[in-house]
Short mmCIF file of C-alpha atoms in Angstrom, two decimals:
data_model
loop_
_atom_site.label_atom_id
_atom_site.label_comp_id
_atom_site.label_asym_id
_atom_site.label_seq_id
_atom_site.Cartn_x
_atom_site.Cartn_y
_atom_site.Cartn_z
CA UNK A 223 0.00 0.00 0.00
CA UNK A 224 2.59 2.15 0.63
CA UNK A 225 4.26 1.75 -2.30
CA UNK A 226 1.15 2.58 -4.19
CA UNK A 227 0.89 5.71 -2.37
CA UNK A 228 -2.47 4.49 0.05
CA UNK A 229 -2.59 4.99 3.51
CA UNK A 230 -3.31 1.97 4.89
CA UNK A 231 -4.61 1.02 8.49
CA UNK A 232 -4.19 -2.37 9.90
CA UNK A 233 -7.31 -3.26 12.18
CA UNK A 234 -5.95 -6.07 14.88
CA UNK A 235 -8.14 -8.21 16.31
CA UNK A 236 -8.40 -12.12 18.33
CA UNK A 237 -10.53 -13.62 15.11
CA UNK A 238 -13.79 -13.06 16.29
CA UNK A 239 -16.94 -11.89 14.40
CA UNK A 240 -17.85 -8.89 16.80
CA UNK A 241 -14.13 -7.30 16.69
CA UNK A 242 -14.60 -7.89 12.69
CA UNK A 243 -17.68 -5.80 12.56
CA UNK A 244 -16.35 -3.17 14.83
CA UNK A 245 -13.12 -3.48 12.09
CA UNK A 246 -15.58 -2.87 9.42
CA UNK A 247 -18.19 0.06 11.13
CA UNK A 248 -14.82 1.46 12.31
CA UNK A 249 -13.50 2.05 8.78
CA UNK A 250 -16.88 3.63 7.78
CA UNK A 251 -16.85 5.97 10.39
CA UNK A 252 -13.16 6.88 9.33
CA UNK A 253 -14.40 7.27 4.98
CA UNK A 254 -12.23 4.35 4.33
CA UNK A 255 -12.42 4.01 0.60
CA UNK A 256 -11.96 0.59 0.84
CA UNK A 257 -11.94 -2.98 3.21
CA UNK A 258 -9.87 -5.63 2.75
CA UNK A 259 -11.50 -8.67 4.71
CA UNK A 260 -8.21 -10.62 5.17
CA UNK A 261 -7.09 -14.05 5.51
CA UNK A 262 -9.96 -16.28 6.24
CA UNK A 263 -12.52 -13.25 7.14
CA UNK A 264 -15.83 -14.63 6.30
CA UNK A 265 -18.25 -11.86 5.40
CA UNK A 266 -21.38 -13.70 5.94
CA UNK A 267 -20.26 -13.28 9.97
CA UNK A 268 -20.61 -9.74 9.64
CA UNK A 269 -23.25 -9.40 6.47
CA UNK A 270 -25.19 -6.37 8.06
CA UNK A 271 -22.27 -4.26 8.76
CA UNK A 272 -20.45 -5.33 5.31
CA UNK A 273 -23.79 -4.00 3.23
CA UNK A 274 -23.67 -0.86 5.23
CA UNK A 275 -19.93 0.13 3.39
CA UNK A 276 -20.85 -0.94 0.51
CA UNK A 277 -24.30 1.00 0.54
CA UNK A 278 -22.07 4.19 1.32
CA UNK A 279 -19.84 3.12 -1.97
CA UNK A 280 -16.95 1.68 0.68
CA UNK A 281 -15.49 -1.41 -1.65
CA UNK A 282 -15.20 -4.95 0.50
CA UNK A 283 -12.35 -6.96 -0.75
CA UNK A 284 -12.10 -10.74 0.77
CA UNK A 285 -8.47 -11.96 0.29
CA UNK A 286 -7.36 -15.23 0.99
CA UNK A 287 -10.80 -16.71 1.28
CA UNK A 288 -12.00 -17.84 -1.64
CA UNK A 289 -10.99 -20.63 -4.39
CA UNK A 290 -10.49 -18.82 -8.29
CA UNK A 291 -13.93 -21.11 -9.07
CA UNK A 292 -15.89 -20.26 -6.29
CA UNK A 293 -18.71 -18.28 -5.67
CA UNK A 294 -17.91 -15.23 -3.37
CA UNK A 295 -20.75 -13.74 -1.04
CA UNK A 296 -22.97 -11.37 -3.19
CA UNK A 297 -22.53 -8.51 -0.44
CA UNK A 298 -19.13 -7.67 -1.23
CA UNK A 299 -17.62 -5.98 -3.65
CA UNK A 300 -14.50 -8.65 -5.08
CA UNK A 301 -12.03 -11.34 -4.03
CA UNK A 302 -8.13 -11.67 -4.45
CA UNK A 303 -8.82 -15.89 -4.86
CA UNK A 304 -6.28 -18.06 -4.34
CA UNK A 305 -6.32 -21.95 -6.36
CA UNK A 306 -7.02 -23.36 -2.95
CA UNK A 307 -8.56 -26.66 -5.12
CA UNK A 308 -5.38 -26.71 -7.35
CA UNK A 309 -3.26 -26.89 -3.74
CA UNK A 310 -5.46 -30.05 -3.20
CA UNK A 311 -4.54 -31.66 -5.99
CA UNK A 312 -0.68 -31.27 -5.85
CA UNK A 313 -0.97 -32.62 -1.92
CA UNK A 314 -2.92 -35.60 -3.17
CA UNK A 315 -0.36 -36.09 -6.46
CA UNK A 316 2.67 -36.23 -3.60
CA UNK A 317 1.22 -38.99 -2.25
CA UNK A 318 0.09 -40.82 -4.86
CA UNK A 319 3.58 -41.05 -5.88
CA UNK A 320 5.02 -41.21 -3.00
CA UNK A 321 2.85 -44.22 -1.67
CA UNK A 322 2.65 -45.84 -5.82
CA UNK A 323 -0.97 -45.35 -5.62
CA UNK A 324 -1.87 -47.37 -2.63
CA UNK A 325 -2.45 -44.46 0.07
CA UNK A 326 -4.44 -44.75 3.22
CA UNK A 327 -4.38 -41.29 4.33
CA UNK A 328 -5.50 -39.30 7.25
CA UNK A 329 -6.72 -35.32 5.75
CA UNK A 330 -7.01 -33.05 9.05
CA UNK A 331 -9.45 -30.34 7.49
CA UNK A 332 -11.43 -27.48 9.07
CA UNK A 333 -14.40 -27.06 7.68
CA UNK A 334 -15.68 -23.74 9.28
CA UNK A 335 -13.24 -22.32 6.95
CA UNK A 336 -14.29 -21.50 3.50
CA UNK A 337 -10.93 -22.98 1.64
CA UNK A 338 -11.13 -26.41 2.88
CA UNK A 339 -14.24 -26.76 0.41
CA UNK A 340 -12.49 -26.81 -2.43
CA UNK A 341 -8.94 -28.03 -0.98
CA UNK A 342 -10.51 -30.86 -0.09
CA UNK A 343 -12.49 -31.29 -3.71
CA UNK A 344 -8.87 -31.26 -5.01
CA UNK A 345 -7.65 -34.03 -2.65
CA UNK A 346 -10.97 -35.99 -3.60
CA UNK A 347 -11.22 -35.79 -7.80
CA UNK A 348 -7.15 -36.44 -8.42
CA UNK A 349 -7.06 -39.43 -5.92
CA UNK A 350 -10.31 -40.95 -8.12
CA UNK A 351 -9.15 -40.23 -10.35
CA UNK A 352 -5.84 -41.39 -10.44
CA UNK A 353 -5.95 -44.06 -7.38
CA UNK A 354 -9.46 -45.07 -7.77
CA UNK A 355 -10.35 -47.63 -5.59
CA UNK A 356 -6.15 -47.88 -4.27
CA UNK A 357 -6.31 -45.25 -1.75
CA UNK A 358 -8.42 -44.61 0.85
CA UNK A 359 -9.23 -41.08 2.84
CA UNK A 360 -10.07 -40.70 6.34
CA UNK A 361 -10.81 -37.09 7.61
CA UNK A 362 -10.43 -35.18 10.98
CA UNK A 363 -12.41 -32.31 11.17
CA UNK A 364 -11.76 -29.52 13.86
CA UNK A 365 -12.82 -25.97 14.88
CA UNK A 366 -10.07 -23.04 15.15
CA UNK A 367 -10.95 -22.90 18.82
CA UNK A 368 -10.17 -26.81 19.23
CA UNK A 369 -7.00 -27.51 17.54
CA UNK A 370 -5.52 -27.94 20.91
CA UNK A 371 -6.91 -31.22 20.89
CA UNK A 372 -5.47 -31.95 17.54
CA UNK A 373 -2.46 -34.47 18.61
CA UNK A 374 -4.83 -36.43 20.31
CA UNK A 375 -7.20 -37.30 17.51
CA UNK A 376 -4.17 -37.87 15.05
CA UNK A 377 -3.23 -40.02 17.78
CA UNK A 378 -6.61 -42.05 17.85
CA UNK A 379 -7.17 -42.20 14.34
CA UNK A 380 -3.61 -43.80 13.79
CA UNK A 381 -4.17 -45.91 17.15
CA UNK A 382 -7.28 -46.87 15.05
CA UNK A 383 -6.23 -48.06 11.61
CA UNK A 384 -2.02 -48.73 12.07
CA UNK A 385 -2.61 -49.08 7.79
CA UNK A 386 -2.21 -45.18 7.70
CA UNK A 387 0.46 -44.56 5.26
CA UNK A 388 0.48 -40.55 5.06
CA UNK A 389 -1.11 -37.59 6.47
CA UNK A 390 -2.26 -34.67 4.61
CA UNK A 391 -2.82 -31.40 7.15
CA UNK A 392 -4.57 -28.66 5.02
CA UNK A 393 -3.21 -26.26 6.92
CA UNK A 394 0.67 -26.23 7.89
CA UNK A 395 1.05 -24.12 11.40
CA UNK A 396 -2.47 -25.11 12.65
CA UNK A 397 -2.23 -28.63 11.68
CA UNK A 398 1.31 -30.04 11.01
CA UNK A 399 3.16 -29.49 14.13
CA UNK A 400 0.80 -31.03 16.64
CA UNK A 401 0.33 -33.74 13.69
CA UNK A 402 4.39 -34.08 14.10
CA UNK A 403 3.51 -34.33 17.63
CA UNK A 404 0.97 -37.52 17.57
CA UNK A 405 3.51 -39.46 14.93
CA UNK A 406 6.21 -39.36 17.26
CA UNK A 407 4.45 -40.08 20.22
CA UNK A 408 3.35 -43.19 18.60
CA UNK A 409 6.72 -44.25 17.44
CA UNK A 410 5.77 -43.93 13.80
CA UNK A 411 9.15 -43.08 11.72
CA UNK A 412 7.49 -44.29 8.29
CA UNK A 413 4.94 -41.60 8.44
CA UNK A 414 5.07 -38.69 6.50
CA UNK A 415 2.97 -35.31 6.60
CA UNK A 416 1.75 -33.17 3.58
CA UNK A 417 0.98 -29.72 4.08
CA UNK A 418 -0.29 -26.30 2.68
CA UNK A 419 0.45 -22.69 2.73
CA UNK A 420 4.36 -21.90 3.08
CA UNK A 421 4.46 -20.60 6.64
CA UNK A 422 8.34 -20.01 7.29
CA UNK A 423 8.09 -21.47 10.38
CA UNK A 424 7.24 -25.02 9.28
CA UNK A 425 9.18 -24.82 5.86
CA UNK A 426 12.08 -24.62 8.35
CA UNK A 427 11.20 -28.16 9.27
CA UNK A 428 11.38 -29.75 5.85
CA UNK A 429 14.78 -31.84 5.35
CA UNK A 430 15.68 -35.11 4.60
CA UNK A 431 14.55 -36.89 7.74
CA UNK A 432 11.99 -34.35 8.21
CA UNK A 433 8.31 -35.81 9.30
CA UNK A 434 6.92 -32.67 6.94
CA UNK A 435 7.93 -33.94 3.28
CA UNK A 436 6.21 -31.30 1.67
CA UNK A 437 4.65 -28.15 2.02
CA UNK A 438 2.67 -26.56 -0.96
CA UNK A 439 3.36 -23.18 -0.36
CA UNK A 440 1.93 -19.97 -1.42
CA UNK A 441 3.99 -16.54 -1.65
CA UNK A 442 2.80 -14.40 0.97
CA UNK A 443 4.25 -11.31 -0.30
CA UNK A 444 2.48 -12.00 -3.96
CA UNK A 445 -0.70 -12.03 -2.31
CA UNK A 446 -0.29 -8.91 -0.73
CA UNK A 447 0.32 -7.70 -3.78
CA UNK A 448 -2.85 -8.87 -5.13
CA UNK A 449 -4.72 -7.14 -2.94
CA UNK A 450 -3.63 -4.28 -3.54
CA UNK A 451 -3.94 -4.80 -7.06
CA UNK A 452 -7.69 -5.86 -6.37
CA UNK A 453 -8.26 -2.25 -4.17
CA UNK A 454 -6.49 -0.16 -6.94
CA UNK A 455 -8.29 -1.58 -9.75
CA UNK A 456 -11.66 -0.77 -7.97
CA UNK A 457 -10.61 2.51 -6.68
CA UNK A 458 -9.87 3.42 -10.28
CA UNK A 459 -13.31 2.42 -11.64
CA UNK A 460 -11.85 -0.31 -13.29
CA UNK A 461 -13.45 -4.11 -13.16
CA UNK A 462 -11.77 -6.22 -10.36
CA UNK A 463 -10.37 -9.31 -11.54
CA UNK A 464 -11.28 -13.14 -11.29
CA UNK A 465 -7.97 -14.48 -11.99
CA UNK A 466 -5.24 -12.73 -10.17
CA UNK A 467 -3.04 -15.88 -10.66
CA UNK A 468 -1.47 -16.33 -7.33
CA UNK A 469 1.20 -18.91 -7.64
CA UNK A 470 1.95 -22.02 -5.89
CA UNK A 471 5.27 -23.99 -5.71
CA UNK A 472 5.77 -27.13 -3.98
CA UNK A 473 9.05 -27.40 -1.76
CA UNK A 474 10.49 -30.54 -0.57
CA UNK A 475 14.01 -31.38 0.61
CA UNK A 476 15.58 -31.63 -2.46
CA UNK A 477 14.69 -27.77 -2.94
CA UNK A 478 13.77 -25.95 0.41
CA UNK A 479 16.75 -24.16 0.70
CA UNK A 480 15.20 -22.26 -2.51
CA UNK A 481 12.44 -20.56 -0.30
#
């Protein structure tokens, strides 16, 4: 934003839909021109206050909420879309390969979050069909607010069917490190974790005898460009875009130290 010459205020908050609608009414009573919902900000949570900017002409942006094929919410204004289904698929091609089409894996998913809809799609359509009836998919779902209790379920579910061969986690620093966690615990050393979204703090953790193998990781930095491309474009009269082509690139051992 700077860059681009906007002033741009940052609006901190613990996640919750009543600090997201005092974000919103806040920026109203300040003549924001703009709102970028960010990062998993559902709209629908705070549908009364988002139709109240855009009644006053205030654009609503949602970035980093929607897949480039899905629908967005019909209150707001654009997305910046990210190929949340494409991420599926290259999480389920890693372990197709890396299991020669005979996976049993465990997908930790949550659900309340718009993404996993079409992550999870992904996962589903390129193990049919490319595995069909060779691999098998069991699924964890959990809330934000319980992902405490994550280690234990991985725990269970692996307790449960010893077959398990690989674990997908959707998401890498809410998923993959308690997920680390319950395969240790349980003496595991031939499981392996898939992941999603490029958080430096996990891609640290990929190496040879890593538990994470691979983390399909988005460029943070890209996206933030995006939305500002997204804000500019509708500040400017112009029509936002559908396919601000956000790119993904899969790291692994044998090319971390690229990232």
């Amino acid at each position: 934003g700077d860059e681009a010459g906007l002033d741009v205020t940052i609006f901190k908050n613990n996640g919750t839909p009543a600090e997201w609608a005092q974000g919103v009414t806040d920026a109203i009573a300040q003549n924001a021109d703009s709102i970028d919902l960010l990062a998993g900000l559902d709209p629908a949570a705070i549908s009364a206050q988002v139709r109240q900017a855009t009644g006053q002409d205030i654009s609503v942006v949602a970035t980093h909420l929607y897949d480039v094929n899905q629908t967005i919410d019909p209150n707001i204004t654009a997305a910046t879309n990210i190929p949340y289904e494409q991420a599926g698929r290259l999480l389920a091609d890693w372990v197709i390969v890396e299991t020669g089409g005979d996976a049993n894996v465990l997908v930790t998913t949550i659900d309340q979050v718009n993404s996993t809809v079409p992550m999870v799609a992904g996962i589903e359509d390129e193990f049919a069909t490319y595995c069909g009836d060779g691999c098998t998919l069991t699924k964890i779902d959990s809330t934000i607010a319980d992902l405490g209790k994550l280690q234990q379920q991985v725990q269970s579910a692996l307790t449960s069917d010893p077959d398990i061969n690989y674990v997908i986690n959707l998401y890498d620093s809410a998923q993959a490190p308690q997920t680390e966690a319950a395969i240790k615990a349980l003496g595991r050393n031939d499981l392996h974790i898939a992941t999603f979204n490029g958080t430096p703090e996990i891609m640290k953790l990929i190496g040879p005898d890593s538990v994470i193998a691979v983390d399909v990781a988005e460029n943070l930095d890209w996206i933030a460009y995006g939305a500002i491309d997204q804000h500019l474009r509708l500040a400017s009269g112009a029509e936002p875009t559908t396919t601000p082509n956000i790119p993904l690139r899969v790291f692994d051992a044998t090319n971390i130290q690229e990232s």
